[in-house]
CSV table of C-alpha atoms (C1' of nucleotides) in Angstrom, one decimal:
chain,number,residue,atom,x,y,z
A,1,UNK,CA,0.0,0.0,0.0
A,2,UNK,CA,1.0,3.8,-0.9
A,3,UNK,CA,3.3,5.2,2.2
A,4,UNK,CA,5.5,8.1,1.8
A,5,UNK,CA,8.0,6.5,-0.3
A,6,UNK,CA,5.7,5.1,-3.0
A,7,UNK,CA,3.6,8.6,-3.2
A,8,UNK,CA,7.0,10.2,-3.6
A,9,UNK,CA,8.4,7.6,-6.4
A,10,UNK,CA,4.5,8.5,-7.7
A,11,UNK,CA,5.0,12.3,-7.8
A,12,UNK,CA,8.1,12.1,-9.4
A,13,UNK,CA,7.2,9.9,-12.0
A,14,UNK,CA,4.0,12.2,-12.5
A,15,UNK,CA,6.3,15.0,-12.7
A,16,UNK,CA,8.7,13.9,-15.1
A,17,UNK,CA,5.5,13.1,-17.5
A,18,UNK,CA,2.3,14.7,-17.0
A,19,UNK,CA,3.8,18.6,-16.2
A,20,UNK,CA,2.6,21.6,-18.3
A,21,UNK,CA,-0.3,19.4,-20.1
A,22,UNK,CA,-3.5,20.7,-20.3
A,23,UNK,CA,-7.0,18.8,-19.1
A,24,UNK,CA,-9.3,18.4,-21.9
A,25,UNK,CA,-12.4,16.5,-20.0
A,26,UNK,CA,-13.1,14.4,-16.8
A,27,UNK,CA,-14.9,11.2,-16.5
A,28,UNK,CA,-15.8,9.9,-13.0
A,29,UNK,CA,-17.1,6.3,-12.5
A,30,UNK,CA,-17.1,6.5,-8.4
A,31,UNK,CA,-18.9,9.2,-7.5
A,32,UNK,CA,-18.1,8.9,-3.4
A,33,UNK,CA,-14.3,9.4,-4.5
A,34,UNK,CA,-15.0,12.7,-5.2
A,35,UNK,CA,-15.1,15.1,-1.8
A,36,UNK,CA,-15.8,18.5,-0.8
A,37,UNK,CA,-17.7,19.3,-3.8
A,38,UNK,CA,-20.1,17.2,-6.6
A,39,UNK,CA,-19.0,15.6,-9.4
A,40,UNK,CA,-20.2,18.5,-11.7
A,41,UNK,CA,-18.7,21.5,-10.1
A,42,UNK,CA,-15.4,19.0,-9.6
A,43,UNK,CA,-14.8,18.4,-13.6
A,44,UNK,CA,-15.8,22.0,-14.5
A,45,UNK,CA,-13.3,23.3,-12.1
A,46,UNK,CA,-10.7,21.1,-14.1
A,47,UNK,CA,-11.4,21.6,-17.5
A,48,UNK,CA,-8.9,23.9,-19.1
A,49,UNK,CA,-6.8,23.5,-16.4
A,50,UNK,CA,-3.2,23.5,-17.2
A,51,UNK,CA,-1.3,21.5,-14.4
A,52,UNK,CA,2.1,23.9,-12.9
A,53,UNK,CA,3.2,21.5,-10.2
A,54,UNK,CA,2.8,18.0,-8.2
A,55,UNK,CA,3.8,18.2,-4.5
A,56,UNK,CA,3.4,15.7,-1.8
A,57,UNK,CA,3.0,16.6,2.0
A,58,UNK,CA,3.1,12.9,4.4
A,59,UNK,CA,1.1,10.8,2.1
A,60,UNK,CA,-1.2,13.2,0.3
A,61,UNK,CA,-0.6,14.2,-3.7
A,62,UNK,CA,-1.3,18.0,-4.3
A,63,UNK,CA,-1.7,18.3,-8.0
A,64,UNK,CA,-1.5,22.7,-8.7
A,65,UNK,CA,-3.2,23.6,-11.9
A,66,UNK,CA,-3.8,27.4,-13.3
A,67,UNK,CA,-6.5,28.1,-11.2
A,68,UNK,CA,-7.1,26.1,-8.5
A,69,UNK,CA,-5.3,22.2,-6.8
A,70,UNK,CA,-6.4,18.9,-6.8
A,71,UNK,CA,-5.9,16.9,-3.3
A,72,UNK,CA,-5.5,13.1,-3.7
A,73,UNK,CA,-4.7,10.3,-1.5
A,74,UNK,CA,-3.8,7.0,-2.5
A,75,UNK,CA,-5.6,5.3,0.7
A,76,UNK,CA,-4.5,1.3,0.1
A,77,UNK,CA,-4.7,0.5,-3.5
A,78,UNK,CA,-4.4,3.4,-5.5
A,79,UNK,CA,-2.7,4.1,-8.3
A,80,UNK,CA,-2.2,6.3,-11.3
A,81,UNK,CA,-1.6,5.2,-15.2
A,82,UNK,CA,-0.7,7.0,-18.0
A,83,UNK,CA,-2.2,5.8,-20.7
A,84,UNK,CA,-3.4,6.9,-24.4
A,85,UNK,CA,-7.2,7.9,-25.0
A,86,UNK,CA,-7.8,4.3,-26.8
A,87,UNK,CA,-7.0,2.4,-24.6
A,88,UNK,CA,-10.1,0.2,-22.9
A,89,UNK,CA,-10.9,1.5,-19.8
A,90,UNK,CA,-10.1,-0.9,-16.7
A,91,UNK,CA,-12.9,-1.9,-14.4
A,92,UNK,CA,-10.9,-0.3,-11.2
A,93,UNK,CA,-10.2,3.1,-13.1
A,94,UNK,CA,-12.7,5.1,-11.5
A,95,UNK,CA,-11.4,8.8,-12.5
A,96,UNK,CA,-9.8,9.7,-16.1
A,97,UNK,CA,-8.6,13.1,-16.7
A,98,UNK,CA,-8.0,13.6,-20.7
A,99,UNK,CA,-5.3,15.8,-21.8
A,100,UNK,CA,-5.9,17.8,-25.2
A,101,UNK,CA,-2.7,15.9,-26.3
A,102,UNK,CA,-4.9,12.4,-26.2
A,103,UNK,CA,-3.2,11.5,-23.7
A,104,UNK,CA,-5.0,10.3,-20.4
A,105,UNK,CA,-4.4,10.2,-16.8
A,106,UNK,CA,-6.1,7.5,-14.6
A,107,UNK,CA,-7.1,6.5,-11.1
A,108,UNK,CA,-7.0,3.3,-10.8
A,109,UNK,CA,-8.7,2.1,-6.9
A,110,UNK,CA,-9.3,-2.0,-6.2
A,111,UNK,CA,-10.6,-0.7,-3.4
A,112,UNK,CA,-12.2,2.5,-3.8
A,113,UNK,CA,-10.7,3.8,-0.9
A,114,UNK,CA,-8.7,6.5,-2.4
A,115,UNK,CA,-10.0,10.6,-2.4
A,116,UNK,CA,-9.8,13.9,-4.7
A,117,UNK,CA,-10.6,16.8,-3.1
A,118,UNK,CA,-10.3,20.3,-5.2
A,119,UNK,CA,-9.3,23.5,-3.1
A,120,UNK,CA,-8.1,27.0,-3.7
A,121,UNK,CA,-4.5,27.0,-5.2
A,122,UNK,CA,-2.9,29.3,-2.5
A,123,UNK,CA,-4.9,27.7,0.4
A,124,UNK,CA,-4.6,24.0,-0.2
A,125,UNK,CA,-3.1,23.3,3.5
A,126,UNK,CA,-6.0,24.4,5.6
A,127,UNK,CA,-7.4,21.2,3.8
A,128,UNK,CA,-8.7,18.3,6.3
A,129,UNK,CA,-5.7,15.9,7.2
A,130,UNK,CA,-3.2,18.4,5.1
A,131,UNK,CA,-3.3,20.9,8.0
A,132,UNK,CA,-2.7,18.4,10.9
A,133,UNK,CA,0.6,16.5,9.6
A,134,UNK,CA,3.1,16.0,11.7
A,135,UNK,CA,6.3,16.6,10.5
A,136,UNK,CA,8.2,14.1,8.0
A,137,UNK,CA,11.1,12.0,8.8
A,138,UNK,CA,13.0,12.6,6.1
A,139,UNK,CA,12.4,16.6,6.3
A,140,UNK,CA,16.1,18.4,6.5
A,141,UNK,CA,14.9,19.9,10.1
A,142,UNK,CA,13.6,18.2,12.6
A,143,UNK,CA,12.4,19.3,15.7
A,144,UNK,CA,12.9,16.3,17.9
A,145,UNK,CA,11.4,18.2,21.1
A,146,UNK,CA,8.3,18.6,19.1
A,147,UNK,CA,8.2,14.8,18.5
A,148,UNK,CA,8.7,14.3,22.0
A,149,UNK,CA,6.2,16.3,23.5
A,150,UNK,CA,3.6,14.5,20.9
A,151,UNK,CA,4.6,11.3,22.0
A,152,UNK,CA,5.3,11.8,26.0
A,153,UNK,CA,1.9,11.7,27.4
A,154,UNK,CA,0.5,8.9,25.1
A,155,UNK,CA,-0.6,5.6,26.5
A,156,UNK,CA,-1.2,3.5,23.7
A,157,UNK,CA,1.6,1.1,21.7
A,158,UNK,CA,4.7,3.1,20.2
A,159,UNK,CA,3.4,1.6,16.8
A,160,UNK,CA,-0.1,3.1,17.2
A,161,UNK,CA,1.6,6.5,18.0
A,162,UNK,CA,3.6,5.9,14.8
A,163,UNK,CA,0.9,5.2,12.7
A,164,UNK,CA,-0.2,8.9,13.7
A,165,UNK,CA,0.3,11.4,10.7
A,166,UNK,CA,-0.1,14.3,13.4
A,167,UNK,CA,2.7,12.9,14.7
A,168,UNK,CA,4.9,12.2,12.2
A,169,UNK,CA,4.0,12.5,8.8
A,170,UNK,CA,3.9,9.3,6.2
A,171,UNK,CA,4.9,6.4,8.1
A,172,UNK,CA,2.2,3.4,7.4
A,173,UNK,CA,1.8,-0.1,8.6
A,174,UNK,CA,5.2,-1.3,6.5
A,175,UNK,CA,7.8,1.2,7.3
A,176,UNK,CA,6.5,1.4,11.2
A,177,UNK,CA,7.8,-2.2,11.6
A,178,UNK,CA,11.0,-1.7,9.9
A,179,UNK,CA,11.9,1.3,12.1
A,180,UNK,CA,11.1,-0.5,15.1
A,181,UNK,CA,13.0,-3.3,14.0
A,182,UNK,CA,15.8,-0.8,13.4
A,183,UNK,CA,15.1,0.6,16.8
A,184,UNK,CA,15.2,-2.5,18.5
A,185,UNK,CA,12.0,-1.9,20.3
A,186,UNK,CA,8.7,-3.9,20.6
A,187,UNK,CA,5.7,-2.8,18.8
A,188,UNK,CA,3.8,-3.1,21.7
A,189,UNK,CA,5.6,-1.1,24.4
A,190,UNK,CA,3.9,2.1,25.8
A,191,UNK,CA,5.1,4.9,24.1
A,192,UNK,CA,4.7,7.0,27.1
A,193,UNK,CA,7.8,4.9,28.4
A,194,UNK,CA,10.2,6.4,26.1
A,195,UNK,CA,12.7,8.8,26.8
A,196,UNK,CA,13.3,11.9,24.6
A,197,UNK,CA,16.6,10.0,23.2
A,198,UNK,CA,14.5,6.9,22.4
A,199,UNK,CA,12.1,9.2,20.4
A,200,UNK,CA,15.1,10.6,18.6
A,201,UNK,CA,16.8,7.4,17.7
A,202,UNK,CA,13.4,6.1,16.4
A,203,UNK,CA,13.0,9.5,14.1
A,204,UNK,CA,16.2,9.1,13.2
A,205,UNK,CA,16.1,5.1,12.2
A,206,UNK,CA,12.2,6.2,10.4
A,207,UNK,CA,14.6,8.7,8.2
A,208,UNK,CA,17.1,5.6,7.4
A,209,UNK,CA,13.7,3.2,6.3
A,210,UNK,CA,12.0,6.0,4.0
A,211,UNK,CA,15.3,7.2,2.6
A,212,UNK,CA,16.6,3.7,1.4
A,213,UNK,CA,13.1,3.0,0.7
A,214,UNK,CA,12.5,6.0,-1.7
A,215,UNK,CA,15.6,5.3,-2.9
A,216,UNK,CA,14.4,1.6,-4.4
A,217,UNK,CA,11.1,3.1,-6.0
A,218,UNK,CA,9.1,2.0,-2.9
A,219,UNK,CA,7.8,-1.2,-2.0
A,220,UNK,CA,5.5,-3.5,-4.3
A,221,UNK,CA,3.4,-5.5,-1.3
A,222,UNK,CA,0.2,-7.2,-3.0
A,223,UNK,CA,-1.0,-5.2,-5.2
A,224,UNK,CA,1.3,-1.8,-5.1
A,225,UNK,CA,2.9,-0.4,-8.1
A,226,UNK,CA,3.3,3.1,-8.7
A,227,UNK,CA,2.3,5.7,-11.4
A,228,UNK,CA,3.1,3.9,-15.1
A,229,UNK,CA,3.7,0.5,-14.2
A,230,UNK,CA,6.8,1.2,-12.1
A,231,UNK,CA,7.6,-1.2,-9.9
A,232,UNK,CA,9.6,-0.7,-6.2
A,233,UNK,CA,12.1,-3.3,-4.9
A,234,UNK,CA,12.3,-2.2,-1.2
A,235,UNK,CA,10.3,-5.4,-0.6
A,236,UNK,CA,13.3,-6.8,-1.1
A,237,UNK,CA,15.1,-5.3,1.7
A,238,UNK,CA,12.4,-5.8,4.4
A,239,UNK,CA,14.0,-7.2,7.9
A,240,UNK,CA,10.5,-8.1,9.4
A,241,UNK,CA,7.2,-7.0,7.6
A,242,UNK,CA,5.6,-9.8,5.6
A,243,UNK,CA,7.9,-12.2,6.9
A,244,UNK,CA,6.1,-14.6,9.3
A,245,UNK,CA,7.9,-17.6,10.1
A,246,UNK,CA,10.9,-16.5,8.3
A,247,UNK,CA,14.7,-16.6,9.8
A,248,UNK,CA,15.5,-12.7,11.1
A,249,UNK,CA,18.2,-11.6,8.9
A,250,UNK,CA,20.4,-10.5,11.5
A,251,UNK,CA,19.5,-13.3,14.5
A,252,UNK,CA,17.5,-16.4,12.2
A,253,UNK,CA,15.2,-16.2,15.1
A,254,UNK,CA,11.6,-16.9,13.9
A,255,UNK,CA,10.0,-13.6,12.6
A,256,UNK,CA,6.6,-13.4,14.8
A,257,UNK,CA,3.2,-11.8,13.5
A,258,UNK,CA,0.8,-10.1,16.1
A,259,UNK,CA,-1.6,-7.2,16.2
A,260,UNK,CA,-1.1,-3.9,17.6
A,261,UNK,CA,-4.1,-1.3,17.3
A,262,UNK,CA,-5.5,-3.7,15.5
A,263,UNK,CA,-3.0,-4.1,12.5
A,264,UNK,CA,-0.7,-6.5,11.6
A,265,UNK,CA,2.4,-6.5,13.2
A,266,UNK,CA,6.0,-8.8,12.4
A,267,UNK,CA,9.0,-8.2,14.7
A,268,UNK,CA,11.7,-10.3,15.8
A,269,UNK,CA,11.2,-11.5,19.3
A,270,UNK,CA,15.5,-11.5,20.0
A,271,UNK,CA,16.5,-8.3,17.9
A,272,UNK,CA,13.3,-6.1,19.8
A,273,UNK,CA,13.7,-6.7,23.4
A,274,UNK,CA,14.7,-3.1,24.2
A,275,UNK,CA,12.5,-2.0,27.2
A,276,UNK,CA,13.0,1.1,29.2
A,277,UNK,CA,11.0,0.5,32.3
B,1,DG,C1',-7.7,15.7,25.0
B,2,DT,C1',-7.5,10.7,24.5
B,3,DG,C1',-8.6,6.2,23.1
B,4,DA,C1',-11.6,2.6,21.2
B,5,DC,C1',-14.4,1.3,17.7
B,6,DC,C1',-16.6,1.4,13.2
B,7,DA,C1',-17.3,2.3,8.2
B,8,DC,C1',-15.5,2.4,3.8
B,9,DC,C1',-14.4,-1.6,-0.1
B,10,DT,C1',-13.0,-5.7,-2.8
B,11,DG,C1',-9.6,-9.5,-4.0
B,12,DG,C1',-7.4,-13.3,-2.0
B,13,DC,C1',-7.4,-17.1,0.9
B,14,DC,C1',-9.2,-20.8,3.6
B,15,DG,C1',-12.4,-24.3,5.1
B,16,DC,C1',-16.4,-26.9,4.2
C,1,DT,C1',-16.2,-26.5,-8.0
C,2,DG,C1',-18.7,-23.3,-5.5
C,3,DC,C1',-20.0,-20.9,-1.6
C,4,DG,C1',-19.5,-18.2,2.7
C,5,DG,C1',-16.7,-16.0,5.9
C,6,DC,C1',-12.6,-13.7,7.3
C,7,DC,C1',-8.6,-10.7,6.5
C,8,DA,C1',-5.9,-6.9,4.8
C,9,DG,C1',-5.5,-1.6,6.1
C,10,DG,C1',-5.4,4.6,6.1
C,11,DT,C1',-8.3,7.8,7.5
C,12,DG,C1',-12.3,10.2,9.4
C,13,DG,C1',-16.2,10.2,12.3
C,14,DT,C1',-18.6,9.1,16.5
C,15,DC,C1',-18.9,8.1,21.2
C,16,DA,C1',-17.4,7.4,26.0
DNA sequence: GTGACCACCTGGCCGC
DNA sequence: TGCGGCCAGGTGGTCA
């Protein structure tokens, strides 16, 4: 599923082949996709809209056109194609946007979880979810007191916490377990317990995980790939998530599944023993 | 303010 | 082979 690294490998792929092109029409199959506004009002908003820039805050897409921007989340499944205007549309492409070069953009959703939301250009971050993100891992600055004071007073599981955009901003279920693999800490341990130097270390290993990640396209769990086919081979590298019953790469202890928050959760019951109280 | 729970949705998997 | 039930999971909403 879409975390930070496979919106970013997304956006940059978008980037490098969608910029400057000019929307023609809209077609939208899922109506419920479409938020904020109706279906109408969104594709008359976007016709004649020339797209200026693709930016990605945590794991939201912020398409900027002339006029106004174009929110979209990828939720679990989705994903966007490139594709010319004869091609047969695919039963899980629920929103085309057609380019006056006959060239087509589309959402693609197994799910239908996925969202679009249109917004004024200059005001896009007062948008639900944009407004509350926590700061990102792999953001130059960090300020690690912030992250501490976020995390201090919470009861629940350090990987629920995680999991928290307001608190940091696009780690999801995969990347979570690598950090805390890297971290050496149990899933389940109170975040509340941790000392500011623990919350640093953890920011710090999250940075490591979404850097090498981004740097590998991503990862391509189940049904994951990102915009034009591209496929990510971080999956590759993965020390615990997916990897039930599997020898830990560092110890060969049995990689253990569980669920914290309700999610499923791999760690290595040798290499995450670190507790702090 | 915090935490728990639920809805959204469909393909894949498993057991019968 | 076909069917039913469960699971996966990011986010927002509701309720206690």
């Amino acid at each position: 599923m879409p975390e930070l690294p496979e919106v970013e490998t997304v956006r940059q792929t978008l980037k490098a082949n969608i910029l400057g092109k000019t929307i023609r029409d809209v077609d939208v199959f899922y109506e419920k996709m479409i938020h904020g506004t109706d279906v109408q009002s969104f594709v008359s908003h976007l016709k004649g809209q020339r797209l200026l820039d693709i930016k990605r805050y945590g794991k939201y897409l912020v398409f900027l056109f002339d006029e106004v921007a174009m929110v979209s989340h990828l939720r679990m499944e989705g994903r966007y194609f490139l594709k010319h205007l004869d091609l047969v549309r695919d039963k899980h492409e629920h929103v085309i946007f057609y380019f006056t070069d006959d060239s087509t953009l589309r959402y693609q959703d197994t799910r239908k979880f996925g969202t679009m939301e249109l917004c004024d250009k200059d005001d896009y971050m007062s948008m639900k979810g944009l407004k509350k993100l926590g700061q990102e891992p792999i953001a130059e600055e960090i300020d690690y007191d912030l992250v501490y004071q976020k995390v201090k007073n919470r009861k629940q599981a350090i990987k629920t916490v995680l999991l928290d955009q307001t608190v940091l901003a696009g780690l999801g279920n995969i990347y979570v377990d690598e950090t805390l693999f890297l971290s050496g800490l149990r899933p389940e341990k109170k975040a509340s317990t941790l000392r500011k130097q623990d919350v640093k270390m953890l920011v710090r290993n999250s940075k490591i995980v979404l850097e090498k990640a981004i740097k590998l396209g991503g990862s391509s769990i189940r049904t994951y790939t990102s915009s034009l086919g591209v496929t990510g081979r971080f999956q590759n590298e993965l020390y615990v998530h997916t990897r039930q019953g599997e020898p830990c790469k560092v110890c060969e202890t049995k990689i253990l599944k569980t669920k914290v928050g309700g999610r499923g959760t791999y760690y290595c019951p040798t290499c995450q023993t670190f507790k702090l109280s």
